[in-house]
Amino acid sequence: MSQREWIEKDFYKELGVSSHASADEIKKAYRKLARDLHPDANPGDTKAEERFKSVSEAHAVLSDPAKRKEYDEARRLFASGGFGQGGGGFNPGAGGFGQGGFDINDLFGGGGAAAGDGGLGDIFGGLFNRGAGGGGATRTTNRPRRGSDVETETTLEFREATLGVTVPLRLTSPSPCTTCHGSGAKPGTSPRVCPRCNGTGIVSRNQGAFGFSEPCDDCRGTGSIIDSPCEVCHGNGVTNRTRTITVRVPAGVSDGQKIRLAGQGEAGLRGAPSGDLFVTVRVRPDKVFGRNGDDLTLVVPVSYGELVLGTTVSVPTLEGRVGVKIPAGTADGRVLRVRGRGVPKRAGGAGDLLVTVKVAVPQKLDDPATEALKTYLEAEKASGFDPRAGWAGA
Ligand SMILES: [Zn+2]
Ligand SMILES: [Zn+2]
């Protein structure tokens, strides 16, 4: 099994477990499948035989905590696009990794020359091959490589998001360790080719009638062994680099929106262009305002009397306050529109402010007010008003 296959295969799916499955769940799932698919139980069934091999392969990786961790990490980095999408931007035309039709070599725009394991050796050079010894890493090391896209998130206050803001972003992303230049080996030493798998990262084993291939235990599938690990990256060949950039967030962004900053991702190698930075914006809810597209929403408490007689109330907007006229006889819950006082639009102008009136009922009234209200209710009745006239439940 090549490293490339290792990433392309969904071992969790093979075993029918979730990627969060416990060691126990994995063991159980494997045992059941192994029993069902065992060649002794399915003589002459080549499909079952194939499945049996795949399941065993999946189990070999997932049952080993170290291998599983490495596998998860590689898949996570791959799925997140952390290793660069040659085509740039989100949702590559192929439908993304994991759909079956995605060719790893597409990532580099490489094609022919990069075919085979060379492409993957390039991507995972730091993680798997540790820069030397394994697969085709050495063949491709000198090729320029577009920098990886980077994804990050920032949380804004409601008003910052609606009005636009400039925020500093601290980015931490893996990059080749500068001490060992990505080899993972202490300066002055170098990784040696794993003698057990001869640098392939794979060992074959015969079990009964079958030959199995699985990641080499000695080198954890990397093909090389580091006798004295680099002290800075602990043999990973990768360290986290932190940088701060300033991002101008345009007015009117909404929660969950992604902003693309071209060329702000990881630097390219050997003169290749940088990747892009994608910032997902999170917006904290506001105490006063809500948002509906470009419109701002606001609830204003009013008294019954104010709705009956009409009044003007002062309400906040994003900038300053505005008087909202409530006409006499306005129903509770009605929405009043203040044009142009909503969220600024990118094309110019702004949405509206939608003010909902909501009657606040006094919980306690003093004697004069209570008396006045009683007198009022009698007068209201005498005038012929019946709140439940025409009500279906009457
Ligand atoms: Zn290092
Ligand atoms: Zn090995």
Short mmCIF file of C-alpha atoms and ligand atoms in Angstrom, two decimals:
data_model
loop_
_atom_site.label_atom_id
_atom_site.label_comp_id
_atom_site.label_asym_id
_atom_site.label_seq_id
_atom_site.Cartn_x
_atom_site.Cartn_y
_atom_site.Cartn_z
CA MET A 1 0.00 0.00 0.00
CA SER A 2 1.44 3.34 -0.97
CA GLN A 3 1.23 6.43 1.13
CA ARG A 4 -0.97 7.95 -1.47
CA GLU A 5 -3.47 5.16 -1.10
CA TRP A 6 -3.19 5.51 2.60
CA ILE A 7 -4.60 9.04 2.40
CA GLU A 8 -7.12 8.35 -0.31
CA LYS A 9 -8.65 5.42 1.50
CA ASP A 10 -11.32 5.93 4.09
CA PHE A 11 -10.42 3.36 6.68
CA TYR A 12 -13.28 4.43 8.91
CA LYS A 13 -15.72 3.76 6.12
CA GLU A 14 -14.14 0.38 5.48
CA LEU A 15 -14.90 -0.59 9.05
CA GLY A 16 -18.25 1.18 9.11
CA VAL A 17 -17.36 3.30 12.13
CA SER A 18 -17.29 7.04 12.69
CA SER A 19 -14.01 8.90 12.72
CA HIS A 20 -14.55 9.41 16.46
CA ALA A 21 -14.95 5.70 17.12
CA SER A 22 -13.24 4.40 20.25
CA ALA A 23 -10.55 1.72 20.09
CA ASP A 24 -13.14 -0.70 21.37
CA GLU A 25 -15.68 0.15 18.68
CA ILE A 26 -13.00 -0.29 16.04
CA LYS A 27 -12.03 -3.66 17.44
CA LYS A 28 -15.63 -4.84 17.55
CA ALA A 29 -16.42 -3.63 14.03
CA TYR A 30 -13.28 -5.29 12.71
CA ARG A 31 -13.98 -8.60 14.42
CA LYS A 32 -17.47 -8.79 13.06
CA LEU A 33 -16.40 -7.93 9.51
CA ALA A 34 -13.41 -10.25 9.64
CA ARG A 35 -15.66 -13.08 10.72
CA ASP A 36 -18.26 -12.37 8.03
CA LEU A 37 -15.75 -11.83 5.26
CA HIS A 38 -13.22 -14.48 6.15
CA PRO A 39 -12.23 -16.54 3.09
CA ASP A 40 -13.01 -19.75 4.97
CA ALA A 41 -16.59 -18.57 5.29
CA ASN A 42 -16.79 -17.42 1.67
CA PRO A 43 -14.91 -19.91 -0.44
CA GLY A 44 -14.36 -18.69 -4.00
CA ASP A 45 -15.95 -15.29 -3.35
CA THR A 46 -13.37 -12.84 -4.70
CA LYS A 47 -15.38 -9.81 -3.63
CA ALA A 48 -15.43 -10.96 -0.03
CA GLU A 49 -11.73 -11.67 -0.33
CA GLU A 50 -11.07 -8.12 -1.52
CA ARG A 51 -13.18 -6.67 1.26
CA PHE A 52 -11.43 -8.87 3.77
CA LYS A 53 -8.10 -7.44 2.68
CA SER A 54 -9.37 -3.86 2.83
CA VAL A 55 -10.86 -4.35 6.25
CA SER A 56 -7.65 -5.88 7.56
CA GLU A 57 -5.69 -3.01 6.09
CA ALA A 58 -7.98 -0.47 7.73
CA HIS A 59 -7.74 -2.26 11.04
CA ALA A 60 -3.96 -2.38 10.87
CA VAL A 61 -3.86 1.40 10.79
CA LEU A 62 -6.77 2.33 13.04
CA SER A 63 -5.93 -0.14 15.79
CA ASP A 64 -2.50 1.38 16.27
CA PRO A 65 -2.88 4.69 18.17
CA ALA A 66 0.26 6.18 16.65
CA LYS A 67 -0.64 5.21 13.09
CA ARG A 68 -4.21 6.29 13.58
CA LYS A 69 -3.07 9.69 14.80
CA GLU A 70 -0.84 10.13 11.82
CA TYR A 71 -3.53 8.98 9.45
CA ASP A 72 -6.11 11.34 11.01
CA GLU A 73 -3.70 14.23 10.89
CA ALA A 74 -2.85 13.63 7.26
CA ARG A 75 -6.50 13.38 6.30
CA ARG A 76 -7.39 16.45 8.29
CA LEU A 77 -4.69 18.52 6.66
CA PHE A 78 -5.62 17.18 3.30
CA ALA A 79 -9.34 17.72 3.69
CA SER A 80 -8.87 21.27 4.92
CA GLY A 81 -6.85 22.09 1.86
CA GLY A 82 -3.99 22.98 4.14
CA PHE A 83 -1.57 21.69 1.59
CA GLY A 84 -2.63 23.95 -1.15
CA GLN A 85 -5.11 23.81 -3.94
CA GLY A 86 -3.38 24.47 -7.18
CA GLY A 87 -6.52 25.80 -8.78
CA GLY A 88 -6.99 28.40 -6.08
CA GLY A 89 -10.16 29.13 -4.24
CA PHE A 90 -12.72 26.94 -2.61
CA ASN A 91 -14.72 24.05 -3.96
CA PRO A 92 -12.40 22.80 -6.63
CA GLY A 93 -14.26 21.71 -9.69
CA ALA A 94 -13.61 18.07 -9.02
CA GLY A 95 -16.00 18.26 -6.12
CA GLY A 96 -13.39 18.13 -3.44
CA PHE A 97 -11.41 15.35 -1.96
CA GLY A 98 -13.20 12.30 -0.77
CA GLN A 99 -15.58 12.09 -3.71
CA GLY A 100 -13.44 9.53 -5.40
CA GLY A 101 -12.49 11.38 -8.55
CA PHE A 102 -9.94 13.71 -7.12
CA ASP A 103 -6.39 13.33 -8.26
CA ILE A 104 -3.81 14.39 -5.77
CA ASN A 105 -1.48 15.41 -8.54
CA ASP A 106 -4.00 18.03 -9.62
CA LEU A 107 -3.01 19.95 -6.56
CA PHE A 108 0.24 20.85 -8.14
CA GLY A 109 -1.00 21.33 -11.62
CA GLY A 110 1.66 18.75 -12.26
CA GLY A 111 0.14 15.92 -14.20
CA GLY A 112 2.58 13.72 -16.08
CA ALA A 113 5.88 14.43 -14.44
CA ALA A 114 4.41 14.33 -10.99
CA ALA A 115 2.52 11.10 -11.45
CA GLY A 116 2.84 8.34 -8.95
CA ASP A 117 3.90 8.75 -5.41
CA GLY A 118 6.08 11.71 -6.21
CA GLY A 119 3.18 14.09 -5.82
CA LEU A 120 2.26 12.88 -2.44
CA GLY A 121 5.84 12.74 -1.33
CA ASP A 122 5.88 16.40 -2.12
CA ILE A 123 2.80 17.25 -0.14
CA PHE A 124 3.63 15.18 2.83
CA GLY A 125 7.34 15.55 2.53
CA GLY A 126 7.52 16.98 6.00
CA LEU A 127 5.05 14.71 7.65
CA PHE A 128 5.61 11.36 6.13
CA ASN A 129 8.91 11.18 4.43
CA ARG A 130 10.52 13.69 6.70
CA GLY A 131 12.16 15.15 3.69
CA ALA A 132 14.32 12.26 2.67
CA GLY A 133 14.48 8.61 1.96
CA GLY A 134 10.89 7.93 1.22
CA GLY A 135 8.95 7.51 -1.96
CA GLY A 136 9.58 10.13 -4.58
CA ALA A 137 10.21 13.03 -2.29
CA THR A 138 13.71 13.53 -3.53
CA ARG A 139 12.58 13.53 -7.12
CA THR A 140 10.26 16.47 -6.65
CA THR A 141 11.88 18.55 -3.95
CA ASN A 142 13.22 21.11 -6.35
CA ARG A 143 9.98 21.88 -8.10
CA PRO A 144 8.40 25.28 -7.34
CA ARG A 145 5.26 24.84 -5.34
CA ARG A 146 2.41 27.26 -4.84
CA GLY A 147 1.96 28.18 -1.20
CA SER A 148 -0.81 26.54 0.76
CA ASP A 149 -4.13 28.22 1.29
CA VAL A 150 -4.71 29.08 4.90
CA GLU A 151 -8.02 29.18 6.68
CA THR A 152 -8.73 31.11 9.81
CA GLU A 153 -11.59 32.62 11.73
CA THR A 154 -12.25 35.96 13.34
CA THR A 155 -15.02 37.08 15.66
CA LEU A 156 -16.45 40.58 15.30
CA GLU A 157 -18.84 42.64 17.33
CA PHE A 158 -22.17 43.21 15.64
CA ARG A 159 -21.50 46.85 14.89
CA GLU A 160 -18.00 46.14 13.60
CA ALA A 161 -19.42 43.65 11.15
CA THR A 162 -22.19 45.91 9.93
CA LEU A 163 -20.08 49.05 9.62
CA GLY A 164 -16.80 47.44 8.56
CA VAL A 165 -13.60 47.25 10.60
CA THR A 166 -9.89 46.66 10.36
CA VAL A 167 -8.67 43.78 12.48
CA PRO A 168 -5.27 42.28 13.14
CA LEU A 169 -5.17 38.53 12.55
CA ARG A 170 -2.62 36.30 14.17
CA LEU A 171 -1.97 33.31 11.97
CA THR A 172 -0.23 30.20 13.10
CA SER A 173 0.49 27.67 10.44
CA PRO A 174 2.86 24.77 9.99
CA SER A 175 5.93 25.43 7.94
CA PRO A 176 9.14 23.49 7.45
CA CYS A 177 11.32 23.61 10.54
CA THR A 178 14.11 26.10 9.92
CA THR A 179 16.55 24.25 12.16
CA CYS A 180 16.51 20.92 10.34
CA HIS A 181 15.12 22.25 7.05
CA GLY A 182 12.22 19.88 7.32
CA SER A 183 14.20 16.68 7.59
CA GLY A 184 13.30 16.13 11.24
CA ALA A 185 16.86 15.06 11.95
CA LYS A 186 19.21 16.94 14.24
CA PRO A 187 21.49 19.25 12.23
CA GLY A 188 24.59 17.34 11.18
CA THR A 189 22.73 14.05 11.08
CA SER A 190 20.32 12.72 8.51
CA PRO A 191 17.49 10.25 8.53
CA ARG A 192 18.46 6.81 7.34
CA VAL A 193 16.46 4.57 5.11
CA CYS A 194 14.34 2.18 7.12
CA PRO A 195 16.03 -1.21 6.75
CA ARG A 196 12.84 -3.15 7.34
CA CYS A 197 10.84 -1.69 4.46
CA ASN A 198 13.80 -0.42 2.42
CA GLY A 199 12.37 3.06 2.49
CA THR A 200 9.03 2.21 0.97
CA GLY A 201 7.09 2.66 4.22
CA ILE A 202 5.24 -0.54 3.49
CA VAL A 203 5.79 -4.11 4.52
CA SER A 204 4.17 -7.13 2.96
CA ARG A 205 3.10 -10.02 5.04
CA ASN A 206 1.74 -13.40 4.15
CA GLN A 207 -1.12 -14.76 6.11
CA GLY A 208 -2.52 -18.02 4.88
CA ALA A 209 -3.23 -17.67 1.20
CA PHE A 210 -3.08 -13.87 1.28
CA GLY A 211 -0.40 -11.30 1.00
CA PHE A 212 -0.96 -8.16 3.05
CA SER A 213 0.61 -4.81 2.68
CA GLU A 214 0.59 -2.49 5.60
CA PRO A 215 2.51 0.53 6.85
CA CYS A 216 5.86 -0.41 8.24
CA ASP A 217 5.89 -0.53 12.05
CA ASP A 218 9.52 0.43 12.42
CA CYS A 219 9.25 3.74 10.56
CA ARG A 220 5.49 4.25 10.98
CA GLY A 221 5.09 4.22 7.24
CA THR A 222 7.52 7.05 6.60
CA GLY A 223 10.27 4.97 5.03
CA SER A 224 12.98 6.62 7.08
CA ILE A 225 14.25 6.40 10.61
CA ILE A 226 15.54 9.36 12.55
CA ASP A 227 18.09 8.35 15.14
CA SER A 228 18.63 11.81 16.63
CA PRO A 229 15.51 13.93 16.19
CA CYS A 230 15.76 17.69 15.71
CA GLU A 231 15.26 19.31 19.09
CA VAL A 232 13.17 22.15 17.75
CA CYS A 233 10.48 20.19 15.92
CA HIS A 234 10.95 16.91 17.78
CA GLY A 235 11.51 15.09 14.53
CA ASN A 236 8.34 16.27 12.82
CA GLY A 237 10.18 18.45 10.35
CA VAL A 238 7.43 21.01 10.80
CA THR A 239 7.06 23.89 13.21
CA ASN A 240 4.37 26.49 13.69
CA ARG A 241 5.10 29.94 12.39
CA THR A 242 3.13 32.89 13.71
CA ARG A 243 2.59 36.12 11.82
CA THR A 244 0.16 38.98 12.16
CA ILE A 245 -1.59 40.62 9.24
CA THR A 246 -4.12 43.41 9.13
CA VAL A 247 -7.40 42.65 7.45
CA ARG A 248 -9.92 45.23 6.32
CA VAL A 249 -13.35 43.67 6.76
CA PRO A 250 -15.90 45.37 4.50
CA ALA A 251 -19.14 46.77 5.92
CA GLY A 252 -22.11 44.45 5.93
CA VAL A 253 -20.46 41.05 6.43
CA SER A 254 -22.67 38.50 8.09
CA ASP A 255 -22.05 35.61 10.42
CA GLY A 256 -20.41 32.66 8.67
CA GLN A 257 -19.28 34.64 5.63
CA LYS A 258 -15.86 33.86 4.15
CA ILE A 259 -13.47 36.52 3.01
CA ARG A 260 -10.73 35.60 0.55
CA LEU A 261 -7.45 37.45 0.70
CA ALA A 262 -5.50 36.54 -2.39
CA GLY A 263 -1.83 35.85 -1.84
CA GLN A 264 -2.04 36.07 1.93
CA GLY A 265 -1.67 32.33 2.53
CA GLU A 266 1.54 30.45 2.96
CA ALA A 267 4.51 31.58 0.91
CA GLY A 268 5.22 29.54 -2.19
CA LEU A 269 8.39 27.51 -2.49
CA ARG A 270 11.13 28.47 -4.90
CA GLY A 271 9.44 31.49 -6.39
CA ALA A 272 5.96 30.00 -6.78
CA PRO A 273 3.02 32.26 -5.85
CA SER A 274 1.65 32.35 -2.32
CA GLY A 275 -1.58 30.64 -1.38
CA ASP A 276 -4.71 32.50 -0.38
CA LEU A 277 -6.04 33.28 3.05
CA PHE A 278 -9.67 32.53 3.79
CA VAL A 279 -11.15 34.20 6.83
CA THR A 280 -14.46 32.98 8.19
CA VAL A 281 -16.20 35.81 10.01
CA ARG A 282 -18.15 35.13 13.17
CA VAL A 283 -20.44 37.90 14.35
CA ARG A 284 -21.46 38.28 17.99
CA PRO A 285 -25.16 39.03 18.47
CA ASP A 286 -26.07 42.57 19.52
CA LYS A 287 -28.15 43.44 22.60
CA VAL A 288 -30.36 45.86 20.66
CA PHE A 289 -30.20 45.05 16.96
CA GLY A 290 -30.96 41.98 14.96
CA ARG A 291 -30.26 41.53 11.29
CA ASN A 292 -32.19 40.32 8.32
CA GLY A 293 -30.02 40.61 5.22
CA ASP A 294 -29.35 44.31 4.74
CA ASP A 295 -32.13 45.29 7.14
CA LEU A 296 -31.56 45.94 10.80
CA THR A 297 -34.29 44.89 13.18
CA LEU A 298 -35.17 46.44 16.51
CA VAL A 299 -37.98 45.96 19.05
CA VAL A 300 -39.22 49.09 20.82
CA PRO A 301 -41.38 48.80 23.96
CA VAL A 302 -44.44 51.07 23.99
CA SER A 303 -47.48 51.54 26.20
CA TYR A 304 -51.01 50.70 25.12
CA GLY A 305 -51.91 54.36 25.32
CA GLU A 306 -49.06 55.34 23.02
CA LEU A 307 -50.33 52.93 20.37
CA VAL A 308 -53.89 54.22 20.69
CA LEU A 309 -53.08 57.91 20.62
CA GLY A 310 -49.94 57.78 18.52
CA THR A 311 -46.54 59.20 19.46
CA THR A 312 -42.97 59.59 18.30
CA VAL A 313 -40.29 57.45 19.96
CA SER A 314 -36.55 57.91 19.75
CA VAL A 315 -34.71 54.72 18.73
CA PRO A 316 -30.99 53.99 18.28
CA THR A 317 -29.49 53.35 14.85
CA LEU A 318 -25.97 52.22 13.95
CA GLU A 319 -25.01 55.89 13.95
CA GLY A 320 -26.97 58.24 16.21
CA ARG A 321 -30.67 58.07 16.94
CA VAL A 322 -33.77 58.63 14.91
CA GLY A 323 -37.37 59.59 15.82
CA VAL A 324 -39.93 57.02 14.70
CA LYS A 325 -43.50 58.20 14.33
CA ILE A 326 -46.08 55.74 15.62
CA PRO A 327 -49.45 56.61 14.06
CA ALA A 328 -52.59 56.64 16.23
CA GLY A 329 -54.29 53.24 16.28
CA THR A 330 -51.13 51.21 15.58
CA ALA A 331 -51.56 47.51 16.39
CA ASP A 332 -49.21 45.78 18.81
CA GLY A 333 -46.46 43.94 16.89
CA ARG A 334 -46.62 46.16 13.84
CA VAL A 335 -43.34 46.74 12.00
CA LEU A 336 -42.43 50.29 11.06
CA ARG A 337 -39.81 50.85 8.39
CA VAL A 338 -37.17 53.56 8.58
CA ARG A 339 -35.60 53.71 5.13
CA GLY A 340 -31.85 53.74 4.66
CA ARG A 341 -30.91 53.27 8.30
CA GLY A 342 -30.00 49.60 8.05
CA VAL A 343 -26.78 47.82 7.11
CA PRO A 344 -24.53 49.61 4.59
CA LYS A 345 -24.54 47.85 1.23
CA ARG A 346 -21.37 47.17 -0.69
CA ALA A 347 -22.83 48.77 -3.80
CA GLY A 348 -23.67 51.94 -1.86
CA GLY A 349 -26.73 52.90 0.13
CA ALA A 350 -28.04 50.89 3.03
CA GLY A 351 -30.87 48.60 4.02
CA ASP A 352 -33.75 49.69 6.24
CA LEU A 353 -34.30 49.77 9.97
CA LEU A 354 -37.34 47.68 10.87
CA VAL A 355 -38.88 48.76 14.16
CA THR A 356 -41.35 46.40 15.82
CA VAL A 357 -43.62 47.93 18.47
CA LYS A 358 -44.30 45.78 21.51
CA VAL A 359 -46.67 46.75 24.29
CA ALA A 360 -45.14 46.77 27.75
CA VAL A 361 -47.79 46.04 30.40
CA PRO A 362 -47.27 47.66 33.82
CA GLN A 363 -47.02 45.06 36.59
CA LYS A 364 -47.97 47.55 39.27
CA LEU A 365 -50.02 50.76 39.15
CA ASP A 366 -50.53 53.33 41.87
CA ASP A 367 -54.05 54.18 43.04
CA PRO A 368 -54.71 57.21 40.85
CA ALA A 369 -53.56 55.32 37.75
CA THR A 370 -55.63 52.24 38.68
CA GLU A 371 -58.72 54.41 39.22
CA ALA A 372 -58.17 56.21 35.94
CA LEU A 373 -57.80 52.90 34.11
CA LYS A 374 -61.03 51.56 35.61
CA THR A 375 -62.84 54.70 34.57
CA TYR A 376 -61.30 54.37 31.13
CA LEU A 377 -62.41 50.73 30.71
CA GLU A 378 -65.99 51.68 31.55
CA ALA A 379 -65.88 54.53 29.09
CA GLU A 380 -64.36 52.23 26.45
CA LYS A 381 -67.17 49.73 26.96
CA ALA A 382 -69.75 52.48 26.81
CA SER A 383 -68.26 53.67 23.55
CA GLY A 384 -68.99 50.24 22.07
CA PHE A 385 -65.45 48.77 21.87
CA ASP A 386 -65.39 45.00 22.44
CA PRO A 387 -61.88 43.48 22.10
CA ARG A 388 -63.40 40.07 21.38
CA ALA A 389 -65.96 41.18 18.82
CA GLY A 390 -65.54 39.08 15.70
CA TRP A 391 -63.27 36.64 17.54
CA ALA A 392 -63.81 33.01 16.50
CA GLY A 393 -63.52 31.85 20.11
CA ALA A 394 -66.31 34.10 21.37
ZN ZN B 1 13.43 20.47 13.01
ZN ZN B 2 10.03 0.99 7.49
#
